[in-house]
Short mmCIF file of C-alpha atoms in Angstrom, two decimals:
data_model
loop_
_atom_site.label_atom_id
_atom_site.label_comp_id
_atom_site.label_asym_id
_atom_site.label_seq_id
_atom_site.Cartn_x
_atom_site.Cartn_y
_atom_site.Cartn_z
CA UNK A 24 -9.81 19.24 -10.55
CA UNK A 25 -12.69 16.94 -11.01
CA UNK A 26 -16.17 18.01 -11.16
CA UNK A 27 -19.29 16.86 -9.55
CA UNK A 28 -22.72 17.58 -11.21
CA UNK A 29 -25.21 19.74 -9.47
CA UNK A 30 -27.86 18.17 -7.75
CA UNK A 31 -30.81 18.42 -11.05
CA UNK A 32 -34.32 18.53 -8.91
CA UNK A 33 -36.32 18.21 -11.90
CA UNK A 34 -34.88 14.93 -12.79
CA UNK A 35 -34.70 13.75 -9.33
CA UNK A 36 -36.51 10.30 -7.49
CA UNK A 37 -35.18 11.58 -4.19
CA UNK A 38 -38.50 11.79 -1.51
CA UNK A 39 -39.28 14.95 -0.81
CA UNK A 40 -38.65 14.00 3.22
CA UNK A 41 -34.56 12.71 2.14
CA UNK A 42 -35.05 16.41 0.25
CA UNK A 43 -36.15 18.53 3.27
CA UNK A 44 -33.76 16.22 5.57
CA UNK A 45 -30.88 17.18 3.55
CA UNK A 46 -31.11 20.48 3.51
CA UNK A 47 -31.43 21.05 6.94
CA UNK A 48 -28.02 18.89 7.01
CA UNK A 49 -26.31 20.50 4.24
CA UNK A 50 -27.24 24.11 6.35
CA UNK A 51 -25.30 22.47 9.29
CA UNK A 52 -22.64 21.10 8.04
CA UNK A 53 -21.46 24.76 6.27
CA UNK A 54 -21.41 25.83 9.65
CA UNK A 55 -18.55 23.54 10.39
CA UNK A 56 -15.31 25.31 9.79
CA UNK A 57 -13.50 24.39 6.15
CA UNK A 58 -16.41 22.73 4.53
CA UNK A 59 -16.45 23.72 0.81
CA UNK A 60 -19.03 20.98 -0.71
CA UNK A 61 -21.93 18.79 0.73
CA UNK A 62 -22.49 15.41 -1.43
CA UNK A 63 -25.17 13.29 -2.31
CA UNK A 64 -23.69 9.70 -3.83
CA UNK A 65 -24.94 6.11 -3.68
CA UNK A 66 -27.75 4.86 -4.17
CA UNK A 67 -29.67 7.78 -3.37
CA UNK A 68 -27.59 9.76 -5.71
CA UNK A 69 -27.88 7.22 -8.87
CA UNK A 70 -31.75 6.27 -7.69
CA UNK A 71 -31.61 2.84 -7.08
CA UNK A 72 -32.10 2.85 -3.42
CA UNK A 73 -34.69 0.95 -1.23
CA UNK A 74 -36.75 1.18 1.78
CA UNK A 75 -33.61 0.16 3.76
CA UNK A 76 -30.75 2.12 2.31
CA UNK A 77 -28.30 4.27 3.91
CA UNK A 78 -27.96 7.96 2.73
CA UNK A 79 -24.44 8.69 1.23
CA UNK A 80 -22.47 12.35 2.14
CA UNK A 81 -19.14 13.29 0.81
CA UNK A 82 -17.73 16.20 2.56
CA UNK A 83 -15.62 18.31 1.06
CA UNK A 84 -13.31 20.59 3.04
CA UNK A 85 -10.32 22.85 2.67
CA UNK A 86 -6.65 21.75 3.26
CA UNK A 87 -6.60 20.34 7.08
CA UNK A 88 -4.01 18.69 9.21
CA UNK A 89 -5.14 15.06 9.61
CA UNK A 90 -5.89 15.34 13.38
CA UNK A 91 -8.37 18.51 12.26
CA UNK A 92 -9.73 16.48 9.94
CA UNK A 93 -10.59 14.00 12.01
CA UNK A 94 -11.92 16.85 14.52
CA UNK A 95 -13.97 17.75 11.14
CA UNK A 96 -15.62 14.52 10.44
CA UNK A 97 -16.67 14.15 14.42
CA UNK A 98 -18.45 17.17 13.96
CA UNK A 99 -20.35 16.10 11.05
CA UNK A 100 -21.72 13.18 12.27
CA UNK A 101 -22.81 14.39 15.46
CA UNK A 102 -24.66 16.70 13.04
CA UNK A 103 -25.80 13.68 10.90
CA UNK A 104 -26.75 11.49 13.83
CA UNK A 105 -29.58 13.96 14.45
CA UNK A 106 -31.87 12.82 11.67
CA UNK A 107 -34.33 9.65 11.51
CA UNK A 108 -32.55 8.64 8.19
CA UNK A 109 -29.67 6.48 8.35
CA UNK A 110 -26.78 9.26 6.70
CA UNK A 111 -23.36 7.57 6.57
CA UNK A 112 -20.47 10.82 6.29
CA UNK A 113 -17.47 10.60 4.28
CA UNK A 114 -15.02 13.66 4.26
CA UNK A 115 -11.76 14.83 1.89
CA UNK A 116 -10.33 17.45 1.21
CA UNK A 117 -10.37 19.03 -1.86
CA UNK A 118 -7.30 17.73 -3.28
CA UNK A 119 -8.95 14.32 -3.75
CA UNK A 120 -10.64 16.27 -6.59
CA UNK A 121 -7.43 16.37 -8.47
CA UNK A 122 -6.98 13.10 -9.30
CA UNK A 123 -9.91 11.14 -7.88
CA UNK A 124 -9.49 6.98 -6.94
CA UNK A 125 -11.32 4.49 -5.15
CA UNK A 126 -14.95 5.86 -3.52
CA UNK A 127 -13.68 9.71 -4.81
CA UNK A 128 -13.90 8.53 -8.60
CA UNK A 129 -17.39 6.97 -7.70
CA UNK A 130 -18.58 10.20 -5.66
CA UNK A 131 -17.50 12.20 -9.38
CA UNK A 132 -19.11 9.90 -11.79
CA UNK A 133 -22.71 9.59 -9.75
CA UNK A 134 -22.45 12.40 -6.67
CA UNK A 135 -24.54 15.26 -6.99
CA UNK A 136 -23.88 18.25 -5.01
CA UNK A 137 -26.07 19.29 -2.55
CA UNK A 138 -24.26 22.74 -1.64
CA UNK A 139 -27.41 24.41 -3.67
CA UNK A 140 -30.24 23.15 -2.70
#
C-alpha cells in the first residue's frame, strides 16, 4: 500500500486561513462514517497555487459498496460547500492505495495528509 507524506507545517506556504479552514473540514469529514484519511493535493499541496485556485481533498474511506460511496462523497461536499474557499472533494477507498493510477499516483507523489493537523 502506497504512502502519502504527512502534512510538514514547518515547511509549509499554505495561509494560515486555508490552515484553520482545513481543519475545521478535516474535523467534519471524520465524522462521516468510513473515512480513514483527509488529503491535501494540487496546487495547494505542491505550493504553486494562486489567488484563484481551487483547494484539492482526497478522501480516503474504508471498503464501501459503490452506491454508499456515492452516499459518502454527497456527504462530504455538503460539508465542503460550507467554506468561502473553493474545496473540490475526491473520494477512494483505500484499495486505490495498493496500486495507485491516474489522479491516485498524483495524490501519493505530492498529497499531504491532513488527518493530523
Amino acid at each position: 500500500m502506497a504512502v502519502i507524506a504527512k502534512y510538514n507545517a514547518s515547511a509549509s506556504t499554505v495561509p494560515s486561513s486555508v490552515i484553520n479552514t482545513l481543519r475545521l473540514l478535516k474535523n467534519e469529514l471524520f465524522e462521516i462514517e468510513d473515512v480513514v484519511s483527509v488529503v491535501l493535493f494540487g496546487s495547494y499541496s505542491r505550493g504553486n497555487y494562486g489567488k484563484n485556485s481551487d483547494i484539492d481533498i482526497a478522501v480516503f474511506v474504508r471498503n464501501s459498496a459503490s452506491g454508499k460511496l456515492l452516499m459518502l462523497y454527497r456527504q462530504a461536499v455538503r460539508c465542503a460547500a460550507k467554506y468561502k474557499y473553493d474545496i473540490q472533494i475526491l473520494m477512494f477507498t483505500v484499495q486505490a492505495l495498493d496500486a495507485p493510477v491516474g489522479i491516485v499516483e498524483e495524490i501519493v507523489a505530492f498529497g499531504q495528509d491532513i488527518s493530523y493537523i
